[in-house]
């Protein structure tokens, strides 16, 4: 399994941004995405930043109170301390970056096992989506974008009334089938606490914690 490095983080950010239609840029070694559908401001990403790099990131918060900073780290407590020093506050703490070998995943598109549900699938320019519907209403969905051989999975969501039915696993397997058509050999995603159990069941491994910060107002 590949070790986490700047190139792998950038691949995840690129795929995540493609899946959501976000524009990207760089500031030094830090990739960033413009969240046009949320804050209309930039979210910056950094892997294990030094104190000087953290200070540089935090200084850019002075340009906008809506700017976000996502740190991927195995040094969570140290990062919390740096955030306090440089005037940032924690926005979320329960996510992890995960990776999987696509050769260990199902290689065929799954068959929807529920007669009352239907599936809509799109797949174009290395970006795919899967939506499960009940009576025309989306009840589970997700997206995947393939970048440099890595399938980046995003927004895997099941509506509360339809959880614990296997829909999350179905969506992941259907997205994996699309990613394999684009020659993906590994998968990347950021998982919430609720989703981590599912992904571990499907063979995913945790690489590092993902902590989001925002300016302290």
mmCIF file of C-alpha atoms in Angstrom, residues 11-201:
data_model
loop_
_atom_site.group_PDB
_atom_site.id
_atom_site.type_symbol
_atom_site.label_atom_id
_atom_site.label_comp_id
_atom_site.label_asym_id
_atom_site.label_seq_id
_atom_site.Cartn_x
_atom_site.Cartn_y
_atom_site.Cartn_z
ATOM 1 C CA UNK A 11 -4.224 13.459 -6.196
ATOM 2 C CA UNK A 12 -7.029 13.206 -3.649
ATOM 3 C CA UNK A 13 -7.693 16.973 -3.761
ATOM 4 C CA UNK A 14 -7.703 16.930 -7.574
ATOM 5 C CA UNK A 15 -10.152 14.015 -7.750
ATOM 6 C CA UNK A 16 -12.353 15.450 -5.002
ATOM 7 C CA UNK A 17 -12.473 18.792 -6.817
ATOM 8 C CA UNK A 18 -13.278 17.127 -10.150
ATOM 9 C CA UNK A 19 -16.103 15.131 -8.562
ATOM 10 C CA UNK A 20 -17.616 18.369 -7.231
ATOM 11 C CA UNK A 21 -16.804 20.686 -10.134
ATOM 12 C CA UNK A 22 -14.455 22.877 -8.078
ATOM 13 C CA UNK A 23 -11.688 25.028 -9.521
ATOM 14 C CA UNK A 24 -8.249 24.426 -7.996
ATOM 15 C CA UNK A 25 -5.017 26.346 -7.519
ATOM 16 C CA UNK A 26 -1.766 26.189 -5.511
ATOM 17 C CA UNK A 27 -0.239 28.430 -2.886
ATOM 18 C CA UNK A 28 3.295 27.172 -2.395
ATOM 19 C CA UNK A 29 3.031 23.430 -1.888
ATOM 20 C CA UNK A 30 -0.578 23.641 -0.742
ATOM 21 C CA UNK A 31 -3.411 22.757 -3.132
ATOM 22 C CA UNK A 32 -6.680 24.647 -2.736
ATOM 23 C CA UNK A 33 -10.220 24.393 -4.095
ATOM 24 C CA UNK A 34 -12.798 27.126 -4.598
ATOM 25 C CA UNK A 35 -16.010 26.071 -2.839
ATOM 26 C CA UNK A 36 -18.381 27.858 -5.220
ATOM 27 C CA UNK A 37 -21.438 25.999 -3.878
ATOM 28 C CA UNK A 38 -20.724 26.546 -0.172
ATOM 29 C CA UNK A 39 -18.657 29.533 0.950
ATOM 30 C CA UNK A 40 -17.505 30.880 -2.437
ATOM 31 C CA UNK A 41 -14.062 30.978 -0.829
ATOM 32 C CA UNK A 42 -10.968 28.776 -0.899
ATOM 33 C CA UNK A 43 -10.270 25.663 1.142
ATOM 34 C CA UNK A 44 -6.569 24.895 1.556
ATOM 35 C CA UNK A 45 -5.099 21.435 2.149
ATOM 36 C CA UNK A 46 -1.792 20.565 3.808
ATOM 37 C CA UNK A 47 -0.033 17.363 4.813
ATOM 38 C CA UNK A 48 1.921 17.539 8.084
ATOM 39 C CA UNK A 49 2.693 21.299 7.842
ATOM 40 C CA UNK A 50 5.625 22.690 9.787
ATOM 41 C CA UNK A 51 4.979 25.500 12.259
ATOM 42 C CA UNK A 52 6.207 28.041 9.708
ATOM 43 C CA UNK A 53 3.898 26.597 7.048
ATOM 44 C CA UNK A 54 0.989 26.581 9.493
ATOM 45 C CA UNK A 55 1.683 30.227 10.264
ATOM 46 C CA UNK A 56 1.691 31.053 6.534
ATOM 47 C CA UNK A 57 -1.640 29.282 6.060
ATOM 48 C CA UNK A 58 -3.180 30.999 9.063
ATOM 49 C CA UNK A 59 -2.019 34.413 7.855
ATOM 50 C CA UNK A 60 -4.087 33.971 4.685
ATOM 51 C CA UNK A 61 -7.173 33.686 6.914
ATOM 52 C CA UNK A 62 -6.903 37.431 7.446
ATOM 53 C CA UNK A 63 -8.068 37.867 3.840
ATOM 54 C CA UNK A 64 -11.408 36.199 4.497
ATOM 55 C CA UNK A 65 -13.304 34.896 7.547
ATOM 56 C CA UNK A 66 -14.851 32.125 5.394
ATOM 57 C CA UNK A 67 -11.578 30.507 4.328
ATOM 58 C CA UNK A 68 -11.098 26.881 5.424
ATOM 59 C CA UNK A 69 -7.934 24.913 6.172
ATOM 60 C CA UNK A 70 -7.871 21.120 6.099
ATOM 61 C CA UNK A 71 -4.830 19.439 7.632
ATOM 62 C CA UNK A 72 -4.010 15.781 7.011
ATOM 63 C CA UNK A 73 -1.876 14.571 9.892
ATOM 64 C CA UNK A 74 -0.810 11.836 12.265
ATOM 65 C CA UNK A 75 0.115 14.539 14.830
ATOM 66 C CA UNK A 76 -3.368 15.681 15.819
ATOM 67 C CA UNK A 77 -2.543 17.086 19.267
ATOM 68 C CA UNK A 78 0.417 19.072 17.920
ATOM 69 C CA UNK A 79 -1.743 20.506 15.142
ATOM 70 C CA UNK A 80 -4.394 21.561 17.671
ATOM 71 C CA UNK A 81 -1.715 23.441 19.580
ATOM 72 C CA UNK A 82 -0.469 25.198 16.452
ATOM 73 C CA UNK A 83 -4.010 26.224 15.544
ATOM 74 C CA UNK A 84 -4.466 27.872 18.921
ATOM 75 C CA UNK A 85 -1.226 29.800 18.539
ATOM 76 C CA UNK A 86 -2.090 31.092 15.073
ATOM 77 C CA UNK A 87 -5.701 32.060 15.693
ATOM 78 C CA UNK A 88 -7.604 29.194 14.100
ATOM 79 C CA UNK A 89 -10.366 27.099 15.613
ATOM 80 C CA UNK A 90 -11.400 23.508 14.949
ATOM 81 C CA UNK A 91 -14.376 23.042 12.639
ATOM 82 C CA UNK A 92 -14.390 19.226 12.343
ATOM 83 C CA UNK A 93 -12.231 16.425 13.718
ATOM 84 C CA UNK A 94 -13.893 13.074 13.047
ATOM 85 C CA UNK A 95 -12.699 12.300 9.498
ATOM 86 C CA UNK A 96 -9.853 10.120 8.198
ATOM 87 C CA UNK A 97 -8.158 9.739 4.826
ATOM 88 C CA UNK A 98 -8.462 6.122 3.672
ATOM 89 C CA UNK A 99 -6.955 4.056 0.857
ATOM 90 C CA UNK A 100 -7.783 0.739 -0.806
ATOM 91 C CA UNK A 101 -6.234 -1.512 -3.428
ATOM 92 C CA UNK A 102 -8.721 -1.746 -6.288
ATOM 93 C CA UNK A 103 -7.542 -5.274 -7.099
ATOM 94 C CA UNK A 104 -9.108 -6.346 -3.798
ATOM 95 C CA UNK A 105 -12.509 -4.880 -4.722
ATOM 96 C CA UNK A 106 -15.370 -6.437 -6.690
ATOM 97 C CA UNK A 107 -14.592 -6.177 -10.394
ATOM 98 C CA UNK A 108 -18.151 -6.375 -11.755
ATOM 99 C CA UNK A 109 -21.007 -3.905 -11.412
ATOM 100 C CA UNK A 110 -23.416 -5.179 -8.745
ATOM 101 C CA UNK A 111 -27.025 -6.043 -9.463
ATOM 102 C CA UNK A 112 -29.553 -3.941 -7.549
ATOM 103 C CA UNK A 113 -31.234 -6.457 -5.201
ATOM 104 C CA UNK A 114 -34.321 -4.388 -4.375
ATOM 105 C CA UNK A 115 -37.278 -4.628 -6.764
ATOM 106 C CA UNK A 116 -38.783 -1.318 -5.629
ATOM 107 C CA UNK A 117 -35.580 0.681 -6.237
ATOM 108 C CA UNK A 118 -33.857 1.771 -9.431
ATOM 109 C CA UNK A 119 -30.398 3.074 -10.285
ATOM 110 C CA UNK A 120 -29.231 6.022 -12.369
ATOM 111 C CA UNK A 121 -25.593 6.066 -13.484
ATOM 112 C CA UNK A 122 -23.493 8.668 -15.281
ATOM 113 C CA UNK A 123 -19.914 8.217 -16.492
ATOM 114 C CA UNK A 124 -17.992 10.788 -18.524
ATOM 115 C CA UNK A 125 -14.424 12.165 -18.599
ATOM 116 C CA UNK A 126 -13.252 9.886 -15.755
ATOM 117 C CA UNK A 127 -16.040 11.078 -13.441
ATOM 118 C CA UNK A 128 -18.910 8.785 -12.508
ATOM 119 C CA UNK A 129 -21.994 8.969 -10.337
ATOM 120 C CA UNK A 130 -24.452 6.411 -9.005
ATOM 121 C CA UNK A 131 -27.860 7.268 -7.559
ATOM 122 C CA UNK A 132 -30.374 4.818 -6.106
ATOM 123 C CA UNK A 133 -33.981 6.019 -6.246
ATOM 124 C CA UNK A 134 -37.211 4.956 -4.582
ATOM 125 C CA UNK A 135 -40.313 6.273 -6.311
ATOM 126 C CA UNK A 136 -38.138 8.755 -8.184
ATOM 127 C CA UNK A 137 -36.581 10.166 -4.986
ATOM 128 C CA UNK A 138 -32.823 9.732 -4.386
ATOM 129 C CA UNK A 139 -32.160 7.559 -1.332
ATOM 130 C CA UNK A 140 -28.454 6.749 -1.788
ATOM 131 C CA UNK A 141 -25.752 8.183 -3.999
ATOM 132 C CA UNK A 142 -22.074 8.811 -4.559
ATOM 133 C CA UNK A 143 -19.478 10.037 -7.027
ATOM 134 C CA UNK A 144 -16.002 8.969 -8.139
ATOM 135 C CA UNK A 145 -13.265 10.659 -10.182
ATOM 136 C CA UNK A 146 -10.164 8.867 -11.459
ATOM 137 C CA UNK A 147 -6.896 10.820 -11.389
ATOM 138 C CA UNK A 148 -3.465 9.321 -12.133
ATOM 139 C CA UNK A 149 -4.751 5.792 -11.541
ATOM 140 C CA UNK A 150 -6.435 6.686 -8.253
ATOM 141 C CA UNK A 151 -10.205 6.527 -7.832
ATOM 142 C CA UNK A 152 -11.339 9.333 -5.516
ATOM 143 C CA UNK A 153 -14.730 8.548 -3.978
ATOM 144 C CA UNK A 154 -16.900 11.379 -2.683
ATOM 145 C CA UNK A 155 -20.305 12.200 -1.188
ATOM 146 C CA UNK A 156 -21.310 8.626 -0.449
ATOM 147 C CA UNK A 157 -24.650 9.287 1.233
ATOM 148 C CA UNK A 158 -27.647 7.176 2.261
ATOM 149 C CA UNK A 159 -30.806 8.882 3.479
ATOM 150 C CA UNK A 160 -31.582 8.162 7.170
ATOM 151 C CA UNK A 161 -34.720 6.109 6.529
ATOM 152 C CA UNK A 162 -32.840 3.716 4.220
ATOM 153 C CA UNK A 163 -29.694 2.986 6.216
ATOM 154 C CA UNK A 164 -28.611 -0.473 7.385
ATOM 155 C CA UNK A 165 -29.967 -1.985 4.163
ATOM 156 C CA UNK A 166 -26.682 -2.399 2.280
ATOM 157 C CA UNK A 167 -27.215 0.599 0.000
ATOM 158 C CA UNK A 168 -23.871 2.152 0.935
ATOM 159 C CA UNK A 169 -22.054 -1.037 -0.044
ATOM 160 C CA UNK A 170 -24.031 -1.214 -3.270
ATOM 161 C CA UNK A 171 -23.143 2.373 -4.237
ATOM 162 C CA UNK A 172 -19.452 1.820 -3.440
ATOM 163 C CA UNK A 173 -19.323 -1.359 -5.535
ATOM 164 C CA UNK A 174 -21.145 0.302 -8.430
ATOM 165 C CA UNK A 175 -18.742 3.270 -8.310
ATOM 166 C CA UNK A 176 -15.776 0.903 -8.123
ATOM 167 C CA UNK A 177 -16.958 -0.805 -11.316
ATOM 168 C CA UNK A 178 -16.986 2.589 -13.055
ATOM 169 C CA UNK A 179 -13.519 3.455 -11.703
ATOM 170 C CA UNK A 180 -12.084 0.167 -12.943
ATOM 171 C CA UNK A 181 -13.282 1.047 -16.442
ATOM 172 C CA UNK A 182 -10.962 4.061 -16.154
ATOM 173 C CA UNK A 183 -8.026 1.841 -15.080
ATOM 174 C CA UNK A 184 -7.943 2.840 -11.410
ATOM 175 C CA UNK A 185 -5.586 0.694 -9.365
ATOM 176 C CA UNK A 186 -6.172 2.250 -5.930
ATOM 177 C CA UNK A 187 -8.904 4.179 -4.174
ATOM 178 C CA UNK A 188 -8.877 7.253 -1.942
ATOM 179 C CA UNK A 189 -11.585 8.848 0.168
ATOM 180 C CA UNK A 190 -12.151 10.917 3.282
ATOM 181 C CA UNK A 191 -14.517 9.115 5.627
ATOM 182 C CA UNK A 192 -16.664 10.489 8.415
ATOM 183 C CA UNK A 193 -16.912 8.587 11.671
ATOM 184 C CA UNK A 194 -20.223 7.084 10.521
ATOM 185 C CA UNK A 195 -18.744 5.836 7.249
ATOM 186 C CA UNK A 196 -15.493 4.351 8.511
ATOM 187 C CA UNK A 197 -17.068 1.071 9.613
ATOM 188 C CA UNK A 198 -18.481 0.475 6.118
ATOM 189 C CA UNK A 199 -15.212 1.250 4.369
ATOM 190 C CA UNK A 200 -13.168 -0.972 6.670
ATOM 191 C CA UNK A 201 -15.664 -3.762 5.958
#
